[in-house]
């Protein structure tokens, strides 16, 4: 486990102690990290003390009150900037001096937290900074952008592939050593589980390829007039095996004459991901309805399911890379956490929108709105 040093600079002992209490058992992890990061708290009651500690201990994060007895917070910030220390400074400030805090962020502070803050607010802010700082440091030594992206991807890939590979290796060894006797049937469950993990790895690799292409910087759309119902049919066929396995009925409605200017591969990625999620996160015997329609210059795709749904909190980050909802209902469902972020990246690149309405145990509806006549001039 590695630690970040957090220096709290405030003349109110209550704020210093409160921060210590809130952060002392707090840990942050990230898919790129092999281990958690926790926090060592340092304290200073004045700006002068703060500078001494900064020089001696080089903290990673400084939580800095502006109103201090001697030199002011803003001068401490200036000192850190002049020394070019790799420290993230966050101003902690009362509502009365918000304006000053905003000015501080212009002078190099990363952010500000208004006082009084709740433990959740402080933790959320520290989590954010920690992830930023971690990524920044990880990629700092790699000079070209290509190298950075490759490095991130390789870290994630190795992290995400290690667990299923270990599991499969374990099963194969058990089978090889005939641990369950000579009856071939006894091994069926291990074989099924291995195949399931292989499926997960294959999906992850395919998702990573899509993501690499989308992250390459330029829109690479192979635009052509597509008949949307043809692609919807392919996607429906793609999810059919999963739907049969889960006993979920999938209905797709799309006017046969609906034509739009779009990359067919990307339309397939959007529909495949939304449909397969609607099946994957559904209940046995559930239902999925996909409706595609057009109105004037836009095409709307809605995918509704009768599945496990998500609460408001769970919905917050699901469009980000590698984010999966972790609860008892999703524990046994495999996925990379990339599908929706890929869908969103594609939708954004066309200037479209994606929305979600979801209720736990009732189901989810994803709505995608896309321009019907897209041309490259529309994005800049
Ligand atoms: P994954 O590969 O994990 O399915 P996605 O990016 O496609 O990744 O989805 C992110 C998370 O959003 C999923 O892990 C799941 O928890 C949640 N999710 C996505 N679609 C649905 C849905 N239709 N119903 C309930 N939860 C969903």
mmCIF file of C-alpha atoms and ligand atoms in Angstrom:
data_model
loop_
_atom_site.group_PDB
_atom_site.id
_atom_site.type_symbol
_atom_site.label_atom_id
_atom_site.label_comp_id
_atom_site.label_asym_id
_atom_site.label_seq_id
_atom_site.Cartn_x
_atom_site.Cartn_y
_atom_site.Cartn_z
ATOM 1 C CA UNK A 1 0.000 0.000 0.000
ATOM 2 C CA UNK A 2 1.365 3.467 -0.792
ATOM 3 C CA UNK A 3 0.586 6.647 1.084
ATOM 4 C CA UNK A 4 -0.009 10.219 0.066
ATOM 5 C CA UNK A 5 0.945 12.916 2.550
ATOM 6 C CA UNK A 6 -1.827 15.445 3.140
ATOM 7 C CA UNK A 7 -0.858 18.677 4.899
ATOM 8 C CA UNK A 8 -3.777 20.526 6.535
ATOM 9 C CA UNK A 9 -2.998 24.199 7.055
ATOM 10 C CA UNK A 10 -5.619 25.833 9.245
ATOM 11 C CA UNK A 11 -5.477 27.823 12.468
ATOM 12 C CA UNK A 12 -8.668 26.152 13.734
ATOM 13 C CA UNK A 13 -7.659 22.964 15.568
ATOM 14 C CA UNK A 14 -11.188 21.590 14.926
ATOM 15 C CA UNK A 15 -10.648 21.603 11.158
ATOM 16 C CA UNK A 16 -7.259 19.923 11.490
ATOM 17 C CA UNK A 17 -8.560 17.238 13.809
ATOM 18 C CA UNK A 18 -11.724 16.730 11.756
ATOM 19 C CA UNK A 19 -9.696 16.264 8.579
ATOM 20 C CA UNK A 20 -7.434 13.779 10.313
ATOM 21 C CA UNK A 21 -10.446 11.829 11.549
ATOM 22 C CA UNK A 22 -12.160 11.807 8.139
ATOM 23 C CA UNK A 23 -9.069 10.716 6.210
ATOM 24 C CA UNK A 24 -7.293 8.428 8.645
ATOM 25 C CA UNK A 25 -8.956 5.207 7.489
ATOM 26 C CA UNK A 26 -9.817 6.383 4.002
ATOM 27 C CA UNK A 27 -8.410 4.463 1.025
ATOM 28 C CA UNK A 28 -8.579 5.137 -2.689
ATOM 29 C CA UNK A 29 -8.217 2.587 -5.445
ATOM 30 C CA UNK A 30 -8.421 2.749 -9.204
ATOM 31 C CA UNK A 31 -8.390 0.083 -11.917
ATOM 32 C CA UNK A 32 -4.863 1.161 -12.896
ATOM 33 C CA UNK A 33 -3.541 0.709 -9.397
ATOM 34 C CA UNK A 34 -2.393 -2.611 -8.073
ATOM 35 C CA UNK A 35 -2.832 -1.383 -4.533
ATOM 36 C CA UNK A 36 -4.765 1.123 -2.463
ATOM 37 C CA UNK A 37 -3.513 4.549 -1.550
ATOM 38 C CA UNK A 38 -4.033 5.744 1.995
ATOM 39 C CA UNK A 39 -3.248 9.053 3.647
ATOM 40 C CA UNK A 40 -0.759 10.316 6.188
ATOM 41 C CA UNK A 41 -1.953 13.572 7.735
ATOM 42 C CA UNK A 42 0.405 16.435 8.611
ATOM 43 C CA UNK A 43 -0.772 19.594 10.355
ATOM 44 C CA UNK A 44 0.233 23.243 10.415
ATOM 45 C CA UNK A 45 -1.513 26.079 12.262
ATOM 46 C CA UNK A 46 0.260 28.902 10.415
ATOM 47 C CA UNK A 47 1.594 29.617 6.941
ATOM 48 C CA UNK A 48 5.143 29.825 8.298
ATOM 49 C CA UNK A 49 4.863 26.325 9.832
ATOM 50 C CA UNK A 50 3.335 25.084 6.599
ATOM 51 C CA UNK A 51 6.321 26.250 4.544
ATOM 52 C CA UNK A 52 8.716 24.551 6.942
ATOM 53 C CA UNK A 53 6.808 21.257 6.657
ATOM 54 C CA UNK A 54 6.496 21.583 2.880
ATOM 55 C CA UNK A 55 10.275 22.011 2.504
ATOM 56 C CA UNK A 56 11.076 19.194 4.904
ATOM 57 C CA UNK A 57 8.429 16.610 4.018
ATOM 58 C CA UNK A 58 7.201 17.483 0.523
ATOM 59 C CA UNK A 59 3.530 16.556 0.969
ATOM 60 C CA UNK A 60 1.483 15.388 -2.015
ATOM 61 C CA UNK A 61 -1.652 17.385 -1.219
ATOM 62 C CA UNK A 62 -2.029 20.626 0.753
ATOM 63 C CA UNK A 63 -5.423 21.633 2.132
ATOM 64 C CA UNK A 64 -4.911 25.335 2.667
ATOM 65 C CA UNK A 65 -7.003 27.834 4.586
ATOM 66 C CA UNK A 66 -6.474 31.333 3.293
ATOM 67 C CA UNK A 67 -7.108 33.289 6.497
ATOM 68 C CA UNK A 68 -4.090 32.510 8.647
ATOM 69 C CA UNK A 69 -2.566 34.451 11.553
ATOM 70 C CA UNK A 70 0.741 35.402 9.846
ATOM 71 C CA UNK A 71 1.343 35.039 6.143
ATOM 72 C CA UNK A 72 -1.815 34.234 4.206
ATOM 73 C CA UNK A 73 -2.717 31.025 2.398
ATOM 74 C CA UNK A 74 -2.351 32.676 -0.970
ATOM 75 C CA UNK A 75 1.317 33.408 -0.153
ATOM 76 C CA UNK A 76 1.896 29.768 0.760
ATOM 77 C CA UNK A 77 0.384 28.860 -2.595
ATOM 78 C CA UNK A 78 2.731 31.303 -4.295
ATOM 79 C CA UNK A 79 5.689 29.764 -2.463
ATOM 80 C CA UNK A 80 4.750 26.266 -3.664
ATOM 81 C CA UNK A 81 4.364 27.511 -7.245
ATOM 82 C CA UNK A 82 7.706 29.356 -7.191
ATOM 83 C CA UNK A 83 9.493 26.284 -5.902
ATOM 84 C CA UNK A 84 7.748 24.235 -8.605
ATOM 85 C CA UNK A 85 6.877 21.511 -6.144
ATOM 86 C CA UNK A 86 4.680 18.682 -7.462
ATOM 87 C CA UNK A 87 1.968 19.374 -4.888
ATOM 88 C CA UNK A 88 -1.775 19.672 -5.410
ATOM 89 C CA UNK A 89 -3.154 22.614 -3.432
ATOM 90 C CA UNK A 90 -6.809 22.782 -2.439
ATOM 91 C CA UNK A 91 -8.096 25.935 -0.747
ATOM 92 C CA UNK A 92 -10.411 25.386 2.196
ATOM 93 C CA UNK A 93 -12.425 28.475 2.620
ATOM 94 C CA UNK A 94 -15.510 29.937 4.268
ATOM 95 C CA UNK A 95 -18.352 30.949 1.987
ATOM 96 C CA UNK A 96 -17.523 34.583 2.777
ATOM 97 C CA UNK A 97 -14.168 34.341 1.010
ATOM 98 C CA UNK A 98 -15.227 32.206 -1.945
ATOM 99 C CA UNK A 99 -14.150 34.919 -4.342
ATOM 100 C CA UNK A 100 -10.629 34.680 -3.007
ATOM 101 C CA UNK A 101 -10.667 30.918 -3.418
ATOM 102 C CA UNK A 102 -11.719 31.282 -7.031
ATOM 103 C CA UNK A 103 -8.830 33.682 -7.537
ATOM 104 C CA UNK A 104 -6.528 31.116 -5.880
ATOM 105 C CA UNK A 105 -7.592 28.463 -8.386
ATOM 106 C CA UNK A 106 -6.572 30.886 -11.125
ATOM 107 C CA UNK A 107 -3.202 31.264 -9.392
ATOM 108 C CA UNK A 108 -2.556 27.540 -9.429
ATOM 109 C CA UNK A 109 -4.705 25.976 -6.704
ATOM 110 C CA UNK A 110 -6.340 22.825 -8.018
ATOM 111 C CA UNK A 111 -9.726 23.376 -6.417
ATOM 112 C CA UNK A 112 -11.433 24.737 -3.324
ATOM 113 C CA UNK A 113 -13.665 23.208 -0.676
ATOM 114 C CA UNK A 114 -16.069 25.550 1.109
ATOM 115 C CA UNK A 115 -16.137 25.343 4.925
ATOM 116 C CA UNK A 116 -17.883 23.724 6.720
ATOM 117 C CA UNK A 117 -17.568 20.578 4.623
ATOM 118 C CA UNK A 118 -19.071 17.157 5.189
ATOM 119 C CA UNK A 119 -16.872 14.037 5.434
ATOM 120 C CA UNK A 120 -18.333 12.923 2.072
ATOM 121 C CA UNK A 121 -17.374 16.183 0.390
ATOM 122 C CA UNK A 122 -13.823 16.020 1.694
ATOM 123 C CA UNK A 123 -13.427 12.345 0.760
ATOM 124 C CA UNK A 124 -14.840 12.904 -2.733
ATOM 125 C CA UNK A 125 -12.454 15.760 -3.313
ATOM 126 C CA UNK A 126 -9.449 13.822 -1.989
ATOM 127 C CA UNK A 127 -10.395 10.786 -4.092
ATOM 128 C CA UNK A 128 -10.521 12.924 -7.194
ATOM 129 C CA UNK A 129 -7.172 14.547 -6.523
ATOM 130 C CA UNK A 130 -5.540 11.236 -5.663
ATOM 131 C CA UNK A 131 -6.599 9.669 -8.946
ATOM 132 C CA UNK A 132 -5.452 12.701 -10.932
ATOM 133 C CA UNK A 133 -2.150 12.810 -9.112
ATOM 134 C CA UNK A 134 -1.587 9.092 -9.476
ATOM 135 C CA UNK A 135 -2.201 9.162 -13.211
ATOM 136 C CA UNK A 136 -0.134 12.289 -13.638
ATOM 137 C CA UNK A 137 2.826 10.766 -11.838
ATOM 138 C CA UNK A 138 2.441 7.446 -13.582
ATOM 139 C CA UNK A 139 2.586 9.077 -16.976
ATOM 140 C CA UNK A 140 5.003 11.907 -16.111
ATOM 141 C CA UNK A 141 8.079 9.967 -17.074
ATOM 142 C CA UNK A 142 6.685 8.779 -20.348
ATOM 143 C CA UNK A 143 7.288 11.528 -22.811
ATOM 144 C CA UNK A 144 5.087 10.804 -25.804
ATOM 145 C CA UNK A 145 1.331 10.586 -25.721
ATOM 146 C CA UNK A 146 1.304 7.287 -27.570
ATOM 147 C CA UNK A 147 3.501 5.783 -24.905
ATOM 148 C CA UNK A 148 1.220 7.094 -22.171
ATOM 149 C CA UNK A 149 -1.894 5.579 -23.645
ATOM 150 C CA UNK A 150 -0.145 2.296 -24.310
ATOM 151 C CA UNK A 151 1.153 2.225 -20.761
ATOM 152 C CA UNK A 152 -2.290 2.864 -19.268
ATOM 153 C CA UNK A 153 -3.870 0.242 -21.454
ATOM 154 C CA UNK A 154 -1.217 -2.294 -20.671
ATOM 155 C CA UNK A 155 -1.625 -1.694 -16.947
ATOM 156 C CA UNK A 156 -5.361 -2.141 -17.180
ATOM 157 C CA UNK A 157 -5.139 -5.134 -19.459
ATOM 158 C CA UNK A 158 -2.687 -6.965 -17.269
ATOM 159 C CA UNK A 159 -4.735 -6.143 -14.181
ATOM 160 C CA UNK A 160 -8.037 -7.257 -15.703
ATOM 161 C CA UNK A 161 -6.658 -10.378 -17.394
ATOM 162 C CA UNK A 162 -4.675 -11.669 -14.441
ATOM 163 C CA UNK A 163 -7.687 -12.800 -12.391
ATOM 164 C CA UNK A 164 -9.469 -14.861 -15.103
ATOM 165 C CA UNK A 165 -6.165 -16.376 -16.279
ATOM 166 C CA UNK A 166 -5.375 -17.502 -12.747
ATOM 167 C CA UNK A 167 -8.849 -18.998 -12.399
ATOM 168 C CA UNK A 168 -8.629 -20.891 -15.689
ATOM 169 C CA UNK A 169 -5.138 -22.130 -14.865
ATOM 170 C CA UNK A 170 -6.452 -23.393 -11.523
ATOM 171 C CA UNK A 171 -9.337 -25.286 -13.144
ATOM 172 C CA UNK A 172 -7.087 -26.845 -15.783
ATOM 173 C CA UNK A 173 -4.654 -28.019 -13.125
ATOM 174 C CA UNK A 174 -7.506 -29.564 -11.125
ATOM 175 C CA UNK A 175 -8.766 -31.324 -14.243
ATOM 176 C CA UNK A 176 -5.204 -32.398 -15.159
ATOM 177 C CA UNK A 177 -4.667 -33.852 -11.713
ATOM 178 C CA UNK A 178 -8.089 -35.583 -11.909
ATOM 179 C CA UNK A 179 -8.976 -34.114 -8.538
ATOM 180 C CA UNK A 180 -12.641 -35.126 -8.929
ATOM 181 C CA UNK A 181 -11.934 -38.717 -9.999
ATOM 182 C CA UNK A 182 -12.260 -40.362 -13.415
ATOM 183 C CA UNK A 183 -15.841 -39.358 -14.195
ATOM 184 C CA UNK A 184 -15.669 -36.748 -16.961
ATOM 185 C CA UNK A 185 -19.057 -35.263 -15.939
ATOM 186 C CA UNK A 186 -17.655 -34.120 -12.593
ATOM 187 C CA UNK A 187 -15.529 -31.602 -14.459
ATOM 188 C CA UNK A 188 -18.374 -29.974 -16.379
ATOM 189 C CA UNK A 189 -18.785 -27.086 -13.949
ATOM 190 C CA UNK A 190 -15.073 -26.250 -14.070
ATOM 191 C CA UNK A 191 -15.133 -26.348 -17.843
ATOM 192 C CA UNK A 192 -18.204 -24.079 -17.950
ATOM 193 C CA UNK A 193 -16.621 -21.609 -15.559
ATOM 194 C CA UNK A 194 -13.413 -21.570 -17.579
ATOM 195 C CA UNK A 195 -15.357 -20.914 -20.780
ATOM 196 C CA UNK A 196 -17.241 -18.086 -19.051
ATOM 197 C CA UNK A 197 -13.955 -16.459 -17.988
ATOM 198 C CA UNK A 198 -12.580 -16.853 -21.522
ATOM 199 C CA UNK A 199 -15.703 -15.137 -22.863
ATOM 200 C CA UNK A 200 -15.091 -12.255 -20.458
ATOM 201 C CA UNK A 201 -11.468 -11.915 -21.589
ATOM 202 C CA UNK A 202 -12.462 -11.943 -25.254
ATOM 203 C CA UNK A 203 -15.047 -9.206 -24.638
ATOM 204 C CA UNK A 204 -12.488 -7.141 -22.750
ATOM 205 C CA UNK A 205 -10.000 -7.396 -25.607
ATOM 206 C CA UNK A 206 -12.651 -6.422 -28.182
ATOM 207 C CA UNK A 207 -13.744 -3.491 -26.000
ATOM 208 C CA UNK A 208 -10.160 -2.355 -25.595
ATOM 209 C CA UNK A 209 -9.717 -2.403 -29.358
ATOM 210 C CA UNK A 210 -12.822 -0.244 -29.830
ATOM 211 C CA UNK A 211 -11.617 2.101 -27.143
ATOM 212 C CA UNK A 212 -8.123 2.381 -28.615
ATOM 213 C CA UNK A 213 -9.600 3.341 -31.930
ATOM 214 C CA UNK A 214 -11.933 5.911 -30.369
ATOM 215 C CA UNK A 215 -9.139 7.358 -28.227
ATOM 216 C CA UNK A 216 -6.847 7.768 -31.198
ATOM 217 C CA UNK A 217 -7.926 11.388 -31.409
ATOM 218 C CA UNK A 218 -9.530 11.777 -34.805
ATOM 219 C CA UNK A 219 -13.045 10.753 -35.701
ATOM 220 C CA UNK A 220 -12.600 7.812 -38.025
ATOM 221 C CA UNK A 221 -16.224 7.420 -39.024
ATOM 222 C CA UNK A 222 -16.734 5.455 -42.202
ATOM 223 C CA UNK A 223 -19.866 7.356 -43.100
ATOM 224 C CA UNK A 224 -22.412 5.881 -45.444
ATOM 225 C CA UNK A 225 -26.167 5.702 -45.893
ATOM 226 C CA UNK A 226 -27.211 2.831 -43.627
ATOM 227 C CA UNK A 227 -30.521 1.007 -43.378
ATOM 228 C CA UNK A 228 -30.881 1.024 -39.614
ATOM 229 C CA UNK A 229 -33.223 -1.981 -39.431
ATOM 230 C CA UNK A 230 -30.572 -4.182 -41.141
ATOM 231 C CA UNK A 231 -28.080 -3.383 -38.398
ATOM 232 C CA UNK A 232 -30.708 -3.736 -35.671
ATOM 233 C CA UNK A 233 -31.412 -7.237 -37.003
ATOM 234 C CA UNK A 234 -27.700 -8.162 -36.813
ATOM 235 C CA UNK A 235 -27.535 -6.891 -33.210
ATOM 236 C CA UNK A 236 -30.663 -8.776 -32.248
ATOM 237 C CA UNK A 237 -29.092 -11.953 -33.672
ATOM 238 C CA UNK A 238 -25.892 -11.240 -31.758
ATOM 239 C CA UNK A 239 -27.676 -11.139 -28.387
ATOM 240 C CA UNK A 240 -29.989 -14.053 -29.189
ATOM 241 C CA UNK A 241 -27.826 -16.792 -27.582
ATOM 242 C CA UNK A 242 -27.544 -14.793 -24.350
ATOM 243 C CA UNK A 243 -31.277 -14.003 -24.416
ATOM 244 C CA UNK A 244 -32.153 -17.691 -24.828
ATOM 245 C CA UNK A 245 -29.804 -18.626 -22.016
ATOM 246 C CA UNK A 246 -31.455 -16.058 -19.691
ATOM 247 C CA UNK A 247 -34.974 -16.653 -21.008
ATOM 248 C CA UNK A 248 -35.355 -12.976 -21.905
ATOM 249 C CA UNK A 249 -37.616 -11.892 -24.794
ATOM 250 C CA UNK A 250 -36.098 -9.258 -27.053
ATOM 251 C CA UNK A 251 -38.335 -7.092 -29.280
ATOM 252 C CA UNK A 252 -36.902 -4.655 -31.780
ATOM 253 C CA UNK A 253 -39.082 -2.138 -33.625
ATOM 254 C CA UNK A 254 -37.602 -0.105 -36.452
ATOM 255 C CA UNK A 255 -39.214 1.361 -39.588
ATOM 256 C CA UNK A 256 -37.788 -0.580 -42.527
ATOM 257 C CA UNK A 257 -37.344 2.607 -44.576
ATOM 258 C CA UNK A 258 -35.257 4.391 -41.918
ATOM 259 C CA UNK A 259 -31.982 5.442 -43.532
ATOM 260 C CA UNK A 260 -29.291 7.625 -41.989
ATOM 261 C CA UNK A 261 -25.727 8.763 -42.587
ATOM 262 C CA UNK A 262 -23.656 6.806 -40.079
ATOM 263 C CA UNK A 263 -20.747 4.397 -39.656
ATOM 264 C CA UNK A 264 -22.383 0.924 -39.755
ATOM 265 C CA UNK A 265 -19.752 -0.623 -37.462
ATOM 266 C CA UNK A 266 -20.355 2.070 -34.870
ATOM 267 C CA UNK A 267 -24.143 1.685 -35.050
ATOM 268 C CA UNK A 268 -23.618 -2.017 -34.410
ATOM 269 C CA UNK A 269 -21.414 -1.280 -31.386
ATOM 270 C CA UNK A 270 -24.100 1.037 -29.937
ATOM 271 C CA UNK A 271 -26.942 -1.444 -30.434
ATOM 272 C CA UNK A 272 -24.920 -4.494 -29.381
ATOM 273 C CA UNK A 273 -23.854 -2.877 -26.138
ATOM 274 C CA UNK A 274 -27.269 -1.518 -25.181
ATOM 275 C CA UNK A 275 -29.093 -4.717 -26.113
ATOM 276 C CA UNK A 276 -26.595 -7.045 -24.502
ATOM 277 C CA UNK A 277 -26.626 -5.000 -21.276
ATOM 278 C CA UNK A 278 -30.445 -5.012 -21.279
ATOM 279 C CA UNK A 279 -30.340 -8.810 -21.473
ATOM 280 C CA UNK A 280 -27.335 -9.310 -19.182
ATOM 281 C CA UNK A 281 -28.714 -7.153 -16.353
ATOM 282 C CA UNK A 282 -32.248 -8.544 -16.711
ATOM 283 C CA UNK A 283 -34.148 -11.065 -14.595
ATOM 284 C CA UNK A 284 -34.850 -14.589 -15.841
ATOM 285 C CA UNK A 285 -38.023 -14.405 -17.940
ATOM 286 C CA UNK A 286 -37.610 -10.632 -18.421
ATOM 287 C CA UNK A 287 -38.183 -8.504 -21.495
ATOM 288 C CA UNK A 288 -36.276 -6.019 -23.640
ATOM 289 C CA UNK A 289 -37.883 -3.504 -26.003
ATOM 290 C CA UNK A 290 -35.768 -1.595 -28.471
ATOM 291 C CA UNK A 291 -37.525 1.160 -30.447
ATOM 292 C CA UNK A 292 -35.837 3.104 -33.183
ATOM 293 C CA UNK A 293 -37.626 6.064 -34.719
ATOM 294 C CA UNK A 294 -36.864 9.235 -36.626
ATOM 295 C CA UNK A 295 -38.230 12.705 -36.334
ATOM 296 C CA UNK A 296 -37.192 15.403 -38.746
ATOM 297 C CA UNK A 297 -33.404 15.535 -38.507
ATOM 298 C CA UNK A 298 -32.791 13.113 -35.664
ATOM 299 C CA UNK A 299 -32.941 9.422 -34.910
ATOM 300 C CA UNK A 300 -33.932 8.174 -31.442
ATOM 301 C CA UNK A 301 -33.045 4.750 -30.099
ATOM 302 C CA UNK A 302 -34.564 3.602 -26.813
ATOM 303 C CA UNK A 303 -33.666 0.329 -25.156
ATOM 304 C CA UNK A 304 -35.865 -0.579 -22.173
ATOM 305 C CA UNK A 305 -35.527 -3.586 -19.946
ATOM 306 C CA UNK A 306 -37.317 -5.114 -16.976
ATOM 307 C CA UNK A 307 -34.052 -5.847 -15.216
ATOM 308 C CA UNK A 308 -32.209 -5.087 -12.007
ATOM 309 C CA UNK A 309 -31.990 -1.316 -12.650
ATOM 310 C CA UNK A 310 -29.725 1.053 -10.745
ATOM 311 C CA UNK A 311 -30.197 3.626 -8.014
ATOM 312 C CA UNK A 312 -29.182 7.274 -8.519
ATOM 313 C CA UNK A 313 -25.771 6.805 -6.945
ATOM 314 C CA UNK A 314 -24.972 3.777 -9.111
ATOM 315 C CA UNK A 315 -25.947 5.652 -12.261
ATOM 316 C CA UNK A 316 -23.450 8.456 -11.663
ATOM 317 C CA UNK A 317 -20.309 7.051 -13.265
ATOM 318 C CA UNK A 318 -21.395 4.172 -15.497
ATOM 319 C CA UNK A 319 -20.476 6.041 -18.689
ATOM 320 C CA UNK A 320 -16.838 6.272 -17.590
ATOM 321 C CA UNK A 321 -14.078 3.827 -18.595
ATOM 322 C CA UNK A 322 -13.893 0.635 -16.524
ATOM 323 C CA UNK A 323 -16.762 1.578 -14.208
ATOM 324 C CA UNK A 324 -19.025 -1.273 -13.154
ATOM 325 C CA UNK A 325 -21.752 -1.257 -10.525
ATOM 326 C CA UNK A 326 -20.693 -3.566 -7.735
ATOM 327 C CA UNK A 327 -23.479 -5.088 -5.667
ATOM 328 C CA UNK A 328 -24.888 -8.526 -4.885
ATOM 329 C CA UNK A 329 -27.036 -8.485 -8.035
ATOM 330 C CA UNK A 330 -24.117 -7.827 -10.412
ATOM 331 C CA UNK A 331 -21.491 -9.940 -8.659
ATOM 332 C CA UNK A 332 -21.865 -12.929 -10.955
ATOM 333 C CA UNK A 333 -22.260 -10.968 -14.192
ATOM 334 C CA UNK A 334 -19.061 -10.565 -16.198
ATOM 335 C CA UNK A 335 -18.134 -7.386 -18.010
ATOM 336 C CA UNK A 336 -15.270 -4.999 -18.670
ATOM 337 C CA UNK A 337 -16.970 -1.751 -17.625
ATOM 338 C CA UNK A 338 -16.121 -0.338 -21.043
ATOM 339 C CA UNK A 339 -19.304 -0.907 -23.087
ATOM 340 C CA UNK A 340 -21.206 2.225 -22.074
ATOM 341 C CA UNK A 341 -18.138 4.459 -22.175
ATOM 342 C CA UNK A 342 -17.542 3.290 -25.742
ATOM 343 C CA UNK A 343 -21.183 3.937 -26.645
ATOM 344 C CA UNK A 344 -21.017 7.414 -25.116
ATOM 345 C CA UNK A 345 -17.776 8.252 -26.926
ATOM 346 C CA UNK A 346 -19.325 7.269 -30.247
ATOM 347 C CA UNK A 347 -22.561 9.162 -29.541
ATOM 348 C CA UNK A 348 -20.593 12.264 -28.450
ATOM 349 C CA UNK A 349 -18.444 12.139 -31.559
ATOM 350 C CA UNK A 350 -21.613 12.562 -33.646
ATOM 351 C CA UNK A 351 -22.820 15.419 -31.446
ATOM 352 C CA UNK A 352 -25.564 13.142 -30.090
ATOM 353 C CA UNK A 353 -26.885 12.519 -26.586
ATOM 354 C CA UNK A 354 -27.325 9.500 -24.353
ATOM 355 C CA UNK A 355 -29.716 9.494 -21.397
ATOM 356 C CA UNK A 356 -30.667 6.976 -18.762
ATOM 357 C CA UNK A 357 -33.727 6.414 -16.625
ATOM 358 C CA UNK A 358 -33.403 3.557 -14.202
ATOM 359 C CA UNK A 359 -35.084 2.276 -11.052
ATOM 360 C CA UNK A 360 -33.776 -0.581 -8.885
ATOM 361 C CA UNK A 361 -35.599 -3.848 -9.580
ATOM 362 C CA UNK A 362 -37.911 -2.186 -12.093
ATOM 363 C CA UNK A 363 -35.571 -1.733 -15.030
ATOM 364 C CA UNK A 364 -33.672 0.736 -17.149
ATOM 365 C CA UNK A 365 -34.271 2.754 -20.295
ATOM 366 C CA UNK A 366 -31.328 4.057 -22.276
ATOM 367 C CA UNK A 367 -32.168 6.712 -24.873
ATOM 368 C CA UNK A 368 -29.745 7.677 -27.623
ATOM 369 C CA UNK A 369 -30.416 10.660 -29.864
ATOM 370 C CA UNK A 370 -28.347 11.001 -33.023
ATOM 371 C CA UNK A 371 -28.342 13.427 -35.949
ATOM 372 C CA UNK A 372 -29.754 11.810 -39.058
ATOM 373 C CA UNK A 373 -27.517 13.585 -41.533
ATOM 374 C CA UNK A 374 -24.080 13.761 -39.997
ATOM 375 C CA UNK A 375 -21.143 15.328 -41.794
ATOM 376 C CA UNK A 376 -17.628 16.000 -40.543
ATOM 377 C CA UNK A 377 -18.152 19.784 -40.661
ATOM 378 C CA UNK A 378 -20.460 19.445 -37.661
ATOM 379 C CA UNK A 379 -17.669 18.691 -35.240
ATOM 380 C CA UNK A 380 -14.707 20.888 -34.595
HETATM 381 P P1 LIG B 1 -20.085 -3.978 -18.402
HETATM 382 O O1 LIG B 1 -19.061 -4.564 -19.289
HETATM 383 O O2 LIG B 1 -19.738 -4.074 -16.959
HETATM 384 O O3 LIG B 1 -21.464 -4.434 -18.687
HETATM 385 P P2 LIG B 1 -20.873 -1.298 -19.277
HETATM 386 O O4 LIG B 1 -19.994 -0.102 -19.482
HETATM 387 O O5 LIG B 1 -21.626 -1.778 -20.445
HETATM 388 O O6 LIG B 1 -19.939 -2.405 -18.665
HETATM 389 O O7 LIG B 1 -21.880 -0.956 -18.110
HETATM 390 C C1 LIG B 1 -21.398 -0.373 -16.913
HETATM 391 C C2 LIG B 1 -22.231 -0.817 -15.720
HETATM 392 O O8 LIG B 1 -23.529 -0.248 -15.822
HETATM 393 C C3 LIG B 1 -22.461 -2.319 -15.687
HETATM 394 O O9 LIG B 1 -21.398 -2.953 -15.019
HETATM 395 C C4 LIG B 1 -23.793 -2.438 -14.955
HETATM 396 O O10 LIG B 1 -23.578 -2.454 -13.580
HETATM 397 C C5 LIG B 1 -24.508 -1.148 -15.327
HETATM 398 N N1 LIG B 1 -25.514 -1.373 -16.387
HETATM 399 C C6 LIG B 1 -25.363 -1.187 -17.713
HETATM 400 N N2 LIG B 1 -26.491 -1.429 -18.386
HETATM 401 C C7 LIG B 1 -27.410 -1.803 -17.461
HETATM 402 C C8 LIG B 1 -28.797 -2.192 -17.512
HETATM 403 N N3 LIG B 1 -29.465 -2.249 -18.667
HETATM 404 N N4 LIG B 1 -29.411 -2.489 -16.343
HETATM 405 C C9 LIG B 1 -28.749 -2.418 -15.162
HETATM 406 N N5 LIG B 1 -27.447 -2.066 -15.043
HETATM 407 C C10 LIG B 1 -26.780 -1.763 -16.178
#
